[in-house]
mmCIF file of C-alpha atoms and ligand atoms in Angstrom:
data_model
loop_
_atom_site.group_PDB
_atom_site.id
_atom_site.type_symbol
_atom_site.label_atom_id
_atom_site.label_comp_id
_atom_site.label_asym_id
_atom_site.label_seq_id
_atom_site.Cartn_x
_atom_site.Cartn_y
_atom_site.Cartn_z
ATOM 1 C CA MET R 887 10.977 21.056 -40.643
ATOM 2 C CA GLU R 888 7.307 20.767 -39.934
ATOM 3 C CA PRO R 889 5.915 23.156 -37.336
ATOM 4 C CA MET R 890 5.528 22.017 -33.746
ATOM 5 C CA ALA R 891 2.422 20.034 -33.011
ATOM 6 C CA ILE R 892 0.260 19.381 -30.009
ATOM 7 C CA ARG R 893 0.122 15.650 -29.334
ATOM 8 C CA GLU R 894 -2.656 13.684 -27.710
ATOM 9 C CA ILE R 895 -2.125 13.156 -23.973
ATOM 10 C CA LYS R 896 -2.743 9.551 -22.938
ATOM 11 C CA THR R 897 -4.851 9.144 -19.844
ATOM 12 C CA PHE R 898 -5.233 6.504 -17.161
ATOM 13 C CA PRO R 899 -5.698 3.514 -17.598
ATOM 14 C CA ASP R 900 -3.776 3.575 -20.918
ATOM 15 C CA PRO R 901 -1.126 0.816 -20.620
ATOM 16 C CA VAL R 902 1.587 3.030 -22.178
ATOM 17 C CA LEU R 903 1.612 4.949 -18.874
ATOM 18 C CA ARG R 904 2.477 1.767 -16.981
ATOM 19 C CA LYS R 905 5.520 0.642 -18.952
ATOM 20 C CA LYS R 906 9.023 1.604 -17.951
ATOM 21 C CA THR R 907 10.457 3.768 -20.729
ATOM 22 C CA ALA R 908 13.678 2.997 -22.625
ATOM 23 C CA ALA R 909 16.868 5.047 -22.496
ATOM 24 C CA VAL R 910 17.437 7.448 -25.375
ATOM 25 C CA GLY R 911 20.315 6.498 -27.673
ATOM 26 C CA ALA R 912 20.976 9.168 -30.281
ATOM 27 C CA ILE R 913 19.621 12.674 -29.896
ATOM 28 C CA ASP R 914 18.525 13.119 -33.483
ATOM 29 C CA GLU R 915 16.078 15.313 -35.374
ATOM 30 C CA GLU R 916 13.149 13.052 -34.507
ATOM 31 C CA LEU R 917 13.928 13.298 -30.802
ATOM 32 C CA CYS R 918 14.233 17.093 -31.005
ATOM 33 C CA ARG R 919 10.842 17.165 -32.745
ATOM 34 C CA LEU R 920 9.402 15.071 -29.927
ATOM 35 C CA ILE R 921 10.820 17.478 -27.323
ATOM 36 C CA ASP R 922 9.414 20.525 -29.160
ATOM 37 C CA ASP R 923 6.012 18.862 -29.413
ATOM 38 C CA MET R 924 6.090 17.898 -25.735
ATOM 39 C CA VAL R 925 6.823 21.493 -24.716
ATOM 40 C CA GLU R 926 4.014 22.732 -26.949
ATOM 41 C CA THR R 927 1.617 20.084 -25.603
ATOM 42 C CA MET R 928 2.528 20.833 -21.974
ATOM 43 C CA HIS R 929 2.037 24.588 -22.417
ATOM 44 C CA ALA R 930 -1.266 24.112 -24.259
ATOM 45 C CA ALA R 931 -2.701 21.732 -21.647
ATOM 46 C CA PRO R 932 -1.648 23.717 -19.555
ATOM 47 C CA GLY R 933 0.657 21.787 -17.268
ATOM 48 C CA VAL R 934 4.035 22.193 -15.564
ATOM 49 C CA GLY R 935 5.511 18.875 -16.658
ATOM 50 C CA LEU R 936 5.159 16.137 -19.248
ATOM 51 C CA ALA R 937 6.829 12.766 -19.794
ATOM 52 C CA ALA R 938 7.242 11.213 -23.268
ATOM 53 C CA ASN R 939 5.102 8.166 -22.453
ATOM 54 C CA GLN R 940 2.241 10.565 -21.708
ATOM 55 C CA VAL R 941 2.181 11.280 -25.444
ATOM 56 C CA GLY R 942 2.646 7.584 -26.228
ATOM 57 C CA VAL R 943 6.412 7.544 -26.797
ATOM 58 C CA PRO R 944 8.124 5.082 -24.412
ATOM 59 C CA LEU R 945 11.445 6.943 -24.089
ATOM 60 C CA GLN R 946 13.213 8.538 -21.129
ATOM 61 C CA VAL R 947 12.406 12.142 -21.961
ATOM 62 C CA ALA R 948 10.583 14.680 -19.805
ATOM 63 C CA VAL R 949 10.011 18.420 -19.893
ATOM 64 C CA ILE R 950 9.252 20.691 -16.949
ATOM 65 C CA ASP R 951 8.286 24.351 -16.994
ATOM 66 C CA ILE R 952 7.147 25.686 -13.641
ATOM 67 C CA GLY R 953 7.436 29.243 -14.968
ATOM 68 C CA ASP R 954 6.418 31.619 -12.190
ATOM 69 C CA HIS R 955 4.030 29.191 -10.495
ATOM 70 C CA GLU R 956 6.225 29.009 -7.427
ATOM 71 C CA GLU R 957 7.139 32.622 -7.035
ATOM 72 C CA GLU R 958 5.318 35.358 -8.863
ATOM 73 C CA GLY R 959 7.598 37.494 -10.964
ATOM 74 C CA LYS R 960 10.429 34.972 -10.778
ATOM 75 C CA LYS R 961 10.327 32.813 -13.868
ATOM 76 C CA ARG R 962 12.208 29.511 -13.722
ATOM 77 C CA PRO R 963 13.646 28.254 -17.022
ATOM 78 C CA LEU R 964 12.268 25.315 -18.987
ATOM 79 C CA VAL R 965 14.038 22.029 -18.189
ATOM 80 C CA VAL R 966 14.499 19.205 -20.704
ATOM 81 C CA LEU R 967 15.550 15.899 -19.167
ATOM 82 C CA ILE R 968 16.897 13.035 -21.256
ATOM 83 C CA ASN R 969 17.736 9.756 -19.469
ATOM 84 C CA PRO R 970 17.343 11.353 -16.023
ATOM 85 C CA GLU R 971 18.676 9.577 -12.921
ATOM 86 C CA VAL R 972 18.024 10.415 -9.310
ATOM 87 C CA VAL R 973 21.355 11.116 -7.583
ATOM 88 C CA SER R 974 19.942 11.820 -4.130
ATOM 89 C CA LEU R 975 16.738 12.439 -2.215
ATOM 90 C CA GLU R 976 16.444 14.197 1.106
ATOM 91 C CA GLY R 977 13.699 14.963 3.624
ATOM 92 C CA THR R 978 9.961 14.579 3.155
ATOM 93 C CA VAL R 979 7.170 16.940 2.257
ATOM 94 C CA VAL R 980 3.464 16.475 1.587
ATOM 95 C CA ALA R 981 1.956 18.600 -1.176
ATOM 96 C CA GLU R 982 -1.031 18.702 -3.487
ATOM 97 C CA GLU R 983 -0.450 17.031 -6.839
ATOM 98 C CA GLY R 984 -2.262 16.444 -10.106
ATOM 99 C CA CYS R 985 -1.436 14.934 -13.472
ATOM 100 C CA LEU R 986 -2.494 15.614 -17.071
ATOM 101 C CA SER R 987 -2.953 11.842 -17.485
ATOM 102 C CA VAL R 988 -5.289 11.609 -14.488
ATOM 103 C CA PRO R 989 -7.763 14.425 -15.186
ATOM 104 C CA ASP R 990 -9.862 16.033 -12.452
ATOM 105 C CA LEU R 991 -7.947 14.618 -9.510
ATOM 106 C CA THR R 992 -5.661 16.403 -7.102
ATOM 107 C CA GLU R 993 -4.471 14.756 -3.922
ATOM 108 C CA LYS R 994 -1.789 15.241 -1.334
ATOM 109 C CA VAL R 995 1.299 13.153 -2.073
ATOM 110 C CA LYS R 996 4.319 12.505 0.126
ATOM 111 C CA ARG R 997 7.625 13.110 -1.646
ATOM 112 C CA ALA R 998 11.236 13.893 -0.866
ATOM 113 C CA ALA R 999 11.699 17.581 -0.070
ATOM 114 C CA ARG R 1000 14.925 17.899 -2.032
ATOM 115 C CA ILE R 1001 16.269 16.054 -5.018
ATOM 116 C CA LYS R 1002 19.405 15.969 -7.090
ATOM 117 C CA VAL R 1003 19.027 14.692 -10.646
ATOM 118 C CA ARG R 1004 21.526 13.965 -13.392
ATOM 119 C CA ALA R 1005 20.353 14.041 -17.012
ATOM 120 C CA LYS R 1006 21.313 15.032 -20.520
ATOM 121 C CA ASP R 1007 19.958 18.167 -22.144
ATOM 122 C CA ARG R 1008 18.828 18.317 -25.772
ATOM 123 C CA ALA R 1009 22.379 19.081 -26.883
ATOM 124 C CA GLY R 1010 23.492 15.815 -25.290
ATOM 125 C CA LYS R 1011 25.338 17.559 -22.467
ATOM 126 C CA THR R 1012 25.148 15.955 -19.013
ATOM 127 C CA PHE R 1013 23.994 18.296 -16.261
ATOM 128 C CA GLU R 1014 22.981 18.078 -12.629
ATOM 129 C CA LEU R 1015 20.044 19.850 -11.106
ATOM 130 C CA GLU R 1016 19.313 20.277 -7.409
ATOM 131 C CA ALA R 1017 15.880 21.438 -6.401
ATOM 132 C CA ASP R 1018 13.345 21.809 -3.640
ATOM 133 C CA GLY R 1019 9.764 23.118 -3.672
ATOM 134 C CA LEU R 1020 7.661 22.782 -6.802
ATOM 135 C CA MET R 1021 10.641 21.843 -8.986
ATOM 136 C CA ALA R 1022 11.549 18.934 -6.668
ATOM 137 C CA LYS R 1023 7.954 17.729 -6.802
ATOM 138 C CA ALA R 1024 7.810 18.017 -10.614
ATOM 139 C CA LEU R 1025 11.131 16.192 -11.056
ATOM 140 C CA GLN R 1026 9.965 13.269 -8.894
ATOM 141 C CA HIS R 1027 6.562 13.170 -10.587
ATOM 142 C CA GLU R 1028 8.058 13.116 -14.119
ATOM 143 C CA ILE R 1029 10.777 10.574 -13.293
ATOM 144 C CA ASP R 1030 8.037 8.389 -11.787
ATOM 145 C CA HIS R 1031 6.184 8.617 -15.127
ATOM 146 C CA LEU R 1032 9.274 7.359 -16.959
ATOM 147 C CA ASN R 1033 9.255 4.342 -14.630
ATOM 148 C CA GLY R 1034 5.565 3.657 -15.266
ATOM 149 C CA ILE R 1035 4.483 5.086 -11.908
ATOM 150 C CA LEU R 1036 1.559 7.487 -11.492
ATOM 151 C CA PHE R 1037 0.961 9.781 -8.526
ATOM 152 C CA ILE R 1038 -2.163 7.783 -7.663
ATOM 153 C CA ASP R 1039 0.181 4.877 -6.836
ATOM 154 C CA ARG R 1040 1.591 6.998 -4.036
ATOM 155 C CA LEU R 1041 -1.742 7.715 -2.349
ATOM 156 C CA SER R 1042 -2.776 6.143 0.941
ATOM 157 C CA PRO R 1043 -4.673 2.806 0.644
ATOM 158 C CA ILE R 1044 -7.962 4.537 1.518
ATOM 159 C CA LYS R 1045 -7.506 7.262 -1.101
ATOM 160 C CA LYS R 1046 -6.517 4.625 -3.636
ATOM 161 C CA SER R 1047 -9.671 2.602 -3.082
ATOM 162 C CA ILE R 1048 -11.821 5.741 -3.347
ATOM 163 C CA PHE R 1049 -10.109 6.525 -6.648
ATOM 164 C CA ARG R 1050 -10.579 2.968 -7.930
ATOM 165 C CA ARG R 1051 -14.293 3.034 -7.104
ATOM 166 C CA ARG R 1052 -14.689 6.385 -8.848
ATOM 167 C CA MET R 1053 -12.896 5.083 -11.950
ATOM 168 C CA LYS R 1054 -15.058 1.961 -12.099
ATOM 169 C CA LYS R 1055 -18.169 4.083 -11.883
ATOM 170 C CA ALA R 1056 -16.935 6.469 -14.605
ATOM 171 C CA MET R 1057 -16.051 3.565 -16.893
ATOM 172 C CA ALA R 1058 -19.420 1.903 -16.318
ATOM 173 C CA GLU R 1059 -21.112 5.175 -17.236
ATOM 174 C CA THR R 1060 -19.183 5.588 -20.498
ATOM 175 C CA ALA R 1061 -19.431 1.895 -21.506
HETATM 176 NI NI1 LIG F 1885 1.825 13.519 -14.568
#
């Protein structure tokens, strides 16, 4: 086995971020390599979550590691999600969000306060995860990625148009 590798993170407006990802069939060595690389890439960034299409692989795989970001001294375990489905959503909460694929932007996003997700782990075992707080936010953000949705899509129309103008300006400057 080759050692783990940090992969390039695709950024907006890369079209790979906009395509709905495909369900994973077999969990083979190549998929395990992808998961290892995603974890490595997420930690190196650093970020708390990463979806496979963010490294250019259009498959339903995401990793989340909120560590002790939510509560100091209380480390939450790394979560690997293969073919995740949302079982239920409850309540609403507005919280600051950012994304490794949309550098230098954080904005308040409205999300469900609690979520229940069903997915397979890297051993192929189905599990359910219920979460609130930062984990609920990360789960919704990463599952959005797998459906080709970015957090900027969930901003208010005014915030969206500000973002679009800023992007146009940045692209004109680099062209
Ligand atoms: Ni993201």
